[in-house]
Short mmCIF file of C-alpha atoms in Angstrom, two decimals:
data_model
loop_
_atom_site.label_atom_id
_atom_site.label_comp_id
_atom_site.label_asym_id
_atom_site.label_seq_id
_atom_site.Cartn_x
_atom_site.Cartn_y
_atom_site.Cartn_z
CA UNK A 1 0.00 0.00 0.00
CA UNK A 2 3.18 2.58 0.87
CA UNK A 3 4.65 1.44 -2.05
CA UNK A 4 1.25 2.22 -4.10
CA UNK A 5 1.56 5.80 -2.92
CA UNK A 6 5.06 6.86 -3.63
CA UNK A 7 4.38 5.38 -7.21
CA UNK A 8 1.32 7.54 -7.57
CA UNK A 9 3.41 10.78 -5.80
CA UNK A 10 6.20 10.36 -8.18
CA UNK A 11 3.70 10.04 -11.17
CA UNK A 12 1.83 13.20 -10.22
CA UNK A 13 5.16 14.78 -9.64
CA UNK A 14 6.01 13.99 -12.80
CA UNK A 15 3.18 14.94 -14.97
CA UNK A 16 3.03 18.17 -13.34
CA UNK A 17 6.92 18.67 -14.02
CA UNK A 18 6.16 18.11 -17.31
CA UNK A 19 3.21 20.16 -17.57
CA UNK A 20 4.63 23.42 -16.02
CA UNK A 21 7.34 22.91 -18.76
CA UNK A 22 5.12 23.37 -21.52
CA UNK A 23 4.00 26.46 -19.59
CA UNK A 24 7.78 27.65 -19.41
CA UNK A 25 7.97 26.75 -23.35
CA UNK A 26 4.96 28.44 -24.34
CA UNK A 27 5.82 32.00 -22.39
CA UNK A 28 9.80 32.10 -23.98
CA UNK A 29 8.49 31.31 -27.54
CA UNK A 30 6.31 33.61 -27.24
CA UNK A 31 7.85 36.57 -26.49
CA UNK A 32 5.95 39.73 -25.21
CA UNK A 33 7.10 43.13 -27.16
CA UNK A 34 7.09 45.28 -24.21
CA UNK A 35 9.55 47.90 -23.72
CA UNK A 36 10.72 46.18 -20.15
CA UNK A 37 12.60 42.94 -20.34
CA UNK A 38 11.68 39.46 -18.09
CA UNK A 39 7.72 40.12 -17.99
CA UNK A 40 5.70 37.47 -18.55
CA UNK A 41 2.65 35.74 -16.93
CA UNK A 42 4.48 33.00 -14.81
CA UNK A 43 1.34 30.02 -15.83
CA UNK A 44 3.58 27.41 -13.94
CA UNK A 45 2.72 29.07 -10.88
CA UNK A 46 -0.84 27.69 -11.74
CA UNK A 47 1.28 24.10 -10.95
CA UNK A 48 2.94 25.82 -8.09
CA UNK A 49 -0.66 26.79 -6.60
CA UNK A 50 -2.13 23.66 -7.21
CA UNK A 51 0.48 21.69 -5.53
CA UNK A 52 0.94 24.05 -2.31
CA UNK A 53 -2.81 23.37 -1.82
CA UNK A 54 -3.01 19.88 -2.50
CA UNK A 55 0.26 18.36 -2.02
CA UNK A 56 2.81 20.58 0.46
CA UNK A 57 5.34 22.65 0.05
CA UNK A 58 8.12 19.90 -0.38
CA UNK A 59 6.19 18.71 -3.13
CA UNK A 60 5.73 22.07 -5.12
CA UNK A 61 9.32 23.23 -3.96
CA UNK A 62 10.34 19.87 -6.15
CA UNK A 63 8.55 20.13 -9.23
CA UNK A 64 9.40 23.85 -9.65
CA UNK A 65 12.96 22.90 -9.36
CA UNK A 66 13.19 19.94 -11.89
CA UNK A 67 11.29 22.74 -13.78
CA UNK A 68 13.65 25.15 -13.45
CA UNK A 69 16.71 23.03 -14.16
CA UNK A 70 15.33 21.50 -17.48
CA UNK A 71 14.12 24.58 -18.87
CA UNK A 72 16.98 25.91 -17.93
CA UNK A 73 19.49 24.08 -19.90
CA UNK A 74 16.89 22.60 -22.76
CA UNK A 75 14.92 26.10 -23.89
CA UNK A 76 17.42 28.40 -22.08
CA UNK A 77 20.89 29.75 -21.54
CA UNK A 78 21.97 27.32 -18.64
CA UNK A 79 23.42 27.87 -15.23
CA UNK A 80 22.93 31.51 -15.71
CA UNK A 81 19.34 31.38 -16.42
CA UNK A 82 18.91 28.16 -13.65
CA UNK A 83 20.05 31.12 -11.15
CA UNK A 84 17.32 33.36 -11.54
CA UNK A 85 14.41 31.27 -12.28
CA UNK A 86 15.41 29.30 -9.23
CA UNK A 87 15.77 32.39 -7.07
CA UNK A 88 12.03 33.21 -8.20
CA UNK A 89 10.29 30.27 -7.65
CA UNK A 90 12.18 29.62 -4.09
CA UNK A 91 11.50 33.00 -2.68
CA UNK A 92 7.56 32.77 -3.91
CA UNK A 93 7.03 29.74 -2.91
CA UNK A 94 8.31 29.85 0.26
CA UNK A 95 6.25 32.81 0.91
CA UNK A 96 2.89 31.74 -0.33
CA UNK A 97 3.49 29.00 1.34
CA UNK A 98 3.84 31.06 4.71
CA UNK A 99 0.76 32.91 3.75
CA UNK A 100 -1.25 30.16 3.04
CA UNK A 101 -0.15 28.81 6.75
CA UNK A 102 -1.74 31.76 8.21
CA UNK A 103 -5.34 30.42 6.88
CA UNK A 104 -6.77 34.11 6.35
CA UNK A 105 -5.74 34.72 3.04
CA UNK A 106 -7.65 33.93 -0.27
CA UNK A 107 -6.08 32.43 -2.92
CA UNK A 108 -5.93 35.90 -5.22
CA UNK A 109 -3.81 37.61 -1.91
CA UNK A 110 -1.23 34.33 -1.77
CA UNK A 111 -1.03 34.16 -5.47
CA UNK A 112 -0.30 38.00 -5.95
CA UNK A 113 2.46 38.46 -3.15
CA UNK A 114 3.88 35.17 -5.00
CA UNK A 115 4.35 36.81 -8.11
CA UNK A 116 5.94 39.75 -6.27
CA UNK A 117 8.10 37.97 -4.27
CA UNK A 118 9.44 35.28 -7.55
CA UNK A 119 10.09 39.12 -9.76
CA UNK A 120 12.06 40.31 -6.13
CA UNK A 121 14.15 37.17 -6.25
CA UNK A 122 14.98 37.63 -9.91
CA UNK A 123 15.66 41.16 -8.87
CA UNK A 124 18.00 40.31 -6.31
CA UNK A 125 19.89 37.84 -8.36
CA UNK A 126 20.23 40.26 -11.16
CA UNK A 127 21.49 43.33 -8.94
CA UNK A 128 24.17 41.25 -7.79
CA UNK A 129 25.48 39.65 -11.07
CA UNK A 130 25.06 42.80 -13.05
CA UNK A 131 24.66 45.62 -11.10
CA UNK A 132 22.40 48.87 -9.19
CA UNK A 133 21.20 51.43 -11.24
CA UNK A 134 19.79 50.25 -13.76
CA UNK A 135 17.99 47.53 -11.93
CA UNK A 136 16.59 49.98 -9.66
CA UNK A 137 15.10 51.48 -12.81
CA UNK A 138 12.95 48.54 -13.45
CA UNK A 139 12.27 46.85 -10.07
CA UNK A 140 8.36 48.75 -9.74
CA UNK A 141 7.25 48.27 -13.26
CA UNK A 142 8.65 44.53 -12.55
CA UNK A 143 6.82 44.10 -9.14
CA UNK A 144 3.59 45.96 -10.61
CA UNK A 145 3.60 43.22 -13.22
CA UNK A 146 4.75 40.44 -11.13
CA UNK A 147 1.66 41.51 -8.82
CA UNK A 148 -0.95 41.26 -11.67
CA UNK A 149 -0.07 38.04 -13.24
CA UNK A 150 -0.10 36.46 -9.68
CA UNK A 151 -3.63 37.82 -9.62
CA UNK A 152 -4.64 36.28 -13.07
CA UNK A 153 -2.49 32.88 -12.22
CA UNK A 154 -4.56 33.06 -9.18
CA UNK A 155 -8.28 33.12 -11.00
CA UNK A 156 -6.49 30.21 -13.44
CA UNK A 157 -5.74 28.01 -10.17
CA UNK A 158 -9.46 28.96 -8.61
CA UNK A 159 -10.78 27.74 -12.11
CA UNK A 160 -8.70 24.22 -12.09
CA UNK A 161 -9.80 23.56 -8.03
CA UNK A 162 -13.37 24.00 -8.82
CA UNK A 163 -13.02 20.74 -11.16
CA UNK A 164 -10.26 19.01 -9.45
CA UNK A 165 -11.78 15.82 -7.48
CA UNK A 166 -8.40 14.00 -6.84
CA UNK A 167 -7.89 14.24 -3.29
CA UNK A 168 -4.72 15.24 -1.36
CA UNK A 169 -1.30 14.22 -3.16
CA UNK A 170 0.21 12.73 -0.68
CA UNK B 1 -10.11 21.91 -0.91
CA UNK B 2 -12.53 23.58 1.41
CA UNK B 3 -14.93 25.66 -0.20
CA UNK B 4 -12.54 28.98 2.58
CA UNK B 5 -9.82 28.04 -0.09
CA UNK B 6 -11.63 28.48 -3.29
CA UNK B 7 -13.40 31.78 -2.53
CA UNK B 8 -13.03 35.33 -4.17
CA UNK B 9 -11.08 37.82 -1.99
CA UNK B 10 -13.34 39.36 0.80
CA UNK B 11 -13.68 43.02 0.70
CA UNK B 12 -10.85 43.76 3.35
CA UNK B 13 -8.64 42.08 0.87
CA UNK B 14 -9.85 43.77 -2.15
CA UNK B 15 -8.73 47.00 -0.18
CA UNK B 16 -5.08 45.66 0.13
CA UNK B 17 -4.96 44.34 -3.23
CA UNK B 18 -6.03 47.73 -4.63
CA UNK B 19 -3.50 49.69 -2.56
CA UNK B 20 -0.52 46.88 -3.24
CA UNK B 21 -1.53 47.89 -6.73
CA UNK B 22 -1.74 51.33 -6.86
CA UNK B 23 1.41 51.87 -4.66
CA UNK B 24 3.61 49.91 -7.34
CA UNK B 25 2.27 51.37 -9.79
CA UNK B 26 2.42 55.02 -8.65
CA UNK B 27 6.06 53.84 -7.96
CA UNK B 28 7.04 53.22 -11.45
CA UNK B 29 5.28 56.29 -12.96
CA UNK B 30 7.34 58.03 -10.82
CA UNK B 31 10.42 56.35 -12.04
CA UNK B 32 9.32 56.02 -15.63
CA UNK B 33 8.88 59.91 -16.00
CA UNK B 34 12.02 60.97 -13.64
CA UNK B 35 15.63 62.01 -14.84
CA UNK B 36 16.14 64.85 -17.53
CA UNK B 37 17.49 64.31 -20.89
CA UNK B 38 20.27 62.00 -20.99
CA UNK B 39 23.66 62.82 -22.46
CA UNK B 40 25.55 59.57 -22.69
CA UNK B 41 24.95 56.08 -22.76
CA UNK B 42 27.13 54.08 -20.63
CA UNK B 43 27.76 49.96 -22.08
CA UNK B 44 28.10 47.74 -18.98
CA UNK B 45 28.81 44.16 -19.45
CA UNK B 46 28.53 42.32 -16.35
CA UNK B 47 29.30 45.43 -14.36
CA UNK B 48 32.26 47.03 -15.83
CA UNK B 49 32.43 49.80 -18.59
CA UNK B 50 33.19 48.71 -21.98
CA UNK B 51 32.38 51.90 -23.95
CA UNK B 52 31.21 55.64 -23.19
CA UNK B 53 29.01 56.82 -26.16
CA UNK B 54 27.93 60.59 -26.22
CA UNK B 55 24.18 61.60 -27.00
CA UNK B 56 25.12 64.61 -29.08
CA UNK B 57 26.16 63.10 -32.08
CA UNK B 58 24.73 60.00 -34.23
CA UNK B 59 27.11 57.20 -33.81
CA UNK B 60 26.98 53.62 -33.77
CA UNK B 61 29.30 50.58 -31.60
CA UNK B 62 28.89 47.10 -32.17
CA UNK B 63 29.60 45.04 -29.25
CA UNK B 64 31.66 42.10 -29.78
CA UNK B 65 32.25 39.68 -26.31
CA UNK B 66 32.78 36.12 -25.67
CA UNK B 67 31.09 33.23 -27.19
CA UNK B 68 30.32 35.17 -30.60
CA UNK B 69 28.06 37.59 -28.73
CA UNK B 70 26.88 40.34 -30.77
CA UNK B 71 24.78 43.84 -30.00
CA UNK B 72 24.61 46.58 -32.56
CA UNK B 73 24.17 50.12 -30.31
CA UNK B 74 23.00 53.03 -32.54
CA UNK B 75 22.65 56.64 -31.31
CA UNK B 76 20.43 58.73 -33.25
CA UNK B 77 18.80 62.08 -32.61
CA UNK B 78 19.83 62.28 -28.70
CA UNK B 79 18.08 58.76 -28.16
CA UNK B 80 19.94 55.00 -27.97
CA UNK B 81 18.45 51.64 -29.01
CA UNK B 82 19.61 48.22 -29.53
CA UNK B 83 19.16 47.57 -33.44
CA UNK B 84 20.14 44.26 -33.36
CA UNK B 85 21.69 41.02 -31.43
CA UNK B 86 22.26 37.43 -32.23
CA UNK B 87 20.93 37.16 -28.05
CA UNK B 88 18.70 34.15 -27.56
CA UNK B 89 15.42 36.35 -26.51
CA UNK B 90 16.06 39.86 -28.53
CA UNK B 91 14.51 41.63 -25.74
CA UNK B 92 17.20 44.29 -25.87
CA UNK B 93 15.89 44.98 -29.29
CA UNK B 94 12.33 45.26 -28.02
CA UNK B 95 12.77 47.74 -25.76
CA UNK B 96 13.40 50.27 -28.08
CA UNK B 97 14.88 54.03 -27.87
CA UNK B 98 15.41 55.02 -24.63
CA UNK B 99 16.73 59.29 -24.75
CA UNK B 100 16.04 60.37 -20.31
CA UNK B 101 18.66 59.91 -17.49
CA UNK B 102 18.18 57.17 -15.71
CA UNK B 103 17.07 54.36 -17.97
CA UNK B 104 18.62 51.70 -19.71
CA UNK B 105 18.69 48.68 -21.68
CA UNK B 106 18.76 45.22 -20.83
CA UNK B 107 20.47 42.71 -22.38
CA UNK B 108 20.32 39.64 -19.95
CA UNK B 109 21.81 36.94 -22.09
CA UNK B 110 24.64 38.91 -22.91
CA UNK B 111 24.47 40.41 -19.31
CA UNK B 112 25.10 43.94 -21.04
CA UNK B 113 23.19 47.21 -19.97
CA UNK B 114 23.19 50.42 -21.95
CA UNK B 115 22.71 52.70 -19.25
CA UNK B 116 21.47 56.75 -19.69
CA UNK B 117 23.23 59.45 -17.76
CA UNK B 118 22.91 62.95 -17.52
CA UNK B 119 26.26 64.50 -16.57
CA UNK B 120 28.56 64.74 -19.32
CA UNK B 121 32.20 65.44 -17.16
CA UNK B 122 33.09 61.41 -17.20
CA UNK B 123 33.37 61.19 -20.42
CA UNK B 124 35.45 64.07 -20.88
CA UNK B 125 37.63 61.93 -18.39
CA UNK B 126 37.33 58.75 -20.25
CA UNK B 127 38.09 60.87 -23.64
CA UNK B 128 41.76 61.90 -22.00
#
C-alpha cells in the first residue's frame, strides 16, 4: 500500500513537471514586445498553486525545481538562467506557502504576493550579477507586473480547483 | 479543498490588493517619467564599462564579447536603441529608444546594460 503511494506521488510529480514545462515553453516562444525585459505571466505558478494546496510545500518546492533546471538548460541559456528562475520560484514559494499557513488569506492575496516575491528574487539575483542602477530602474514596473499576473495565475488556479476531485497528493 | 480556499477575496482584501496595486504602480510612474534628458549612454557588461558613447552626435558601436556575442548600439537624434543582437530572446531589441537619465537597456543573455546618464564630465575623463 506505501509502495502504491510513492508510485502515484512520483507520477503526479512527474506529470506536473512536465506540464509546467510546456508552460515555461509556451511563455519564452512567445515573447511579449514590451519595452521592459523578463515580464511574462508566470502560468507554472498555476502548478505551483495547485500543488501548495493539495500536495505541500516539499512537493511544489520539487517540481518547480526539476522545472527550473530542465528549462533551464533545454529552452534556455543554462546555469545563468537556472540562477534566476530558481531564485524566483524559491522565494515565492516559500512565501505563499507562509501565507497560506496563516489560513486568512484567499487564494488571489497568496497568489499575488507570489508573483511579487518570484520578480524580487529575480531582482535580487540580477542586482548582484550585473549591477544597481539600472535595476533599480525597473524593479516597480517589474513588481507591478509580477503583482498582476499572480492575480490572473490566481483566478487560473481557482478555475482548475473548482473541477479538481483528486484528493490530497500525498 | 474547502470551499474557505476556493473563494473570491473578501472586501478587506480587495482593499489591500487595490493599494498593493496602486502603490507599485504610482512607484514606477514616478520612475518612468524621472531624470532629464540623458547625455551619454554608458555599455556595462557584467558590471564594468566597456564603452562611453555621447548623446550629441549619431554614432553607432557594435559590441563584440565572448562566445560570438553580438549587439549593434545606434545613437540617433539624442536617443539609444539596440538595433540588433544574435541574443537568444532579442529583448534588448524590443525595448526600443530610450533618450532620459536614468534608464537603460537590458540585455540579460549577454548580461550587457546600456545605461542613460545625464552628466557629461566622465566622459570628458574617459576621452583623456
Amino acid at each position: 500500500m506505501r509502495n502504491r503511494d510513492y508510485i502515484r506521488r512520483l507520477t503526479v510529480y512527474a506529470l506536473l513537471t512536465s506540464l509546467s514545462m510546456i508552460f515555461s515553453y509556451i511563455e519564452s516562444a512567445v515573447a511579449l514586445p514590451l519595452p521592459v525585459p523578463g515580464i511574462k505571466l508566470g502560468l507554472a505558478n498555476i502548478v505551483s498553486l495547485f500543488l501548495l494546496y493539495n500536495g505541500g510545500l516539499a512537493g511544489a518546492l520539487a517540481v518547480s525545481a526539476a522545472r527550473c533546471a530542465l528549462t533551464s538548460f533545454l529552452f534556455g541559456t543554462g546555469l545563468w538562467q537556472l540562477a534566476f528562475s530558481l531564485s524566483g520560484a524559491v522565494l515565492s514559494l516559500v512565501g505563499m506557502y507562509l501565507i497560506m499557513k496563516t489560513g486568512r488569506f484567499s487564494i488571489f492575496l497568496i497568489s499575488m504576493a507570489g508573483g511579487i516575491l518570484h520578480n524580487a528574487g529575480q531582482l535580487l539575483v540580477a542586482f548582484f550579477t550585473i549591477g544597481g542602477a539600472a535595476i533599480g530602474y525597473y524593479a516597480p514596473v517589474l513588481l507591478l507586473s509580477g503583482a498582476v499576473c499572480g492575480l490572473i495565475t490566481a483566478a487560473c488556479a481557482r478555475a482548475v480547483f473548482k473541477v479538481y476531485k483528486g484528493g490530497r497528493i500525498e | 479543498m474547502t470551499e474557505a480556499e476556493k473563494r473570491l477575496p473578501p472586501k478587506r482584501e480587495i482593499v489591500i490588493i487595490i493599494a498593493v496595486l496602486a502603490l507599485l504602480g504610482l512607484l514606477a510612474a514616478a520612475v518612468g517619467f524621472s531624470g532629464g534628458k540623458a547625455e551619454t549612454a554608458r555599455v556595462l557588461v557584467d558590471g564594468q564599462t566597456v564603452k562611453l558613447l555621447s548623446l550629441s552626435a549619431d554614432c553607432e558601436y557594435l559590441y563584440t564579447g565572448s562566445e560570438g556575442a553580438e549587439n549593434l548600439i545606434v545613437v540617433k537624434n539624442g536617443g539609444v536603441s539596440v538595433v540588433s543582437a544574435n541574443c537568444r530572446d532579442g529583448l534588448c531589441v524590443n525595448q526600443g529608444a530610450k533618450s532620459r537619465a536614468g534608464q537603460s537597456i537590458v540585455c540579460l543573455p549577454h548580461k550587457l546594460i546600456v545605461q542613460l546618464e545625464g552628466d557629461s564630465s566622465e566622459v570628458d575623463a574617459y576621452a583623456k
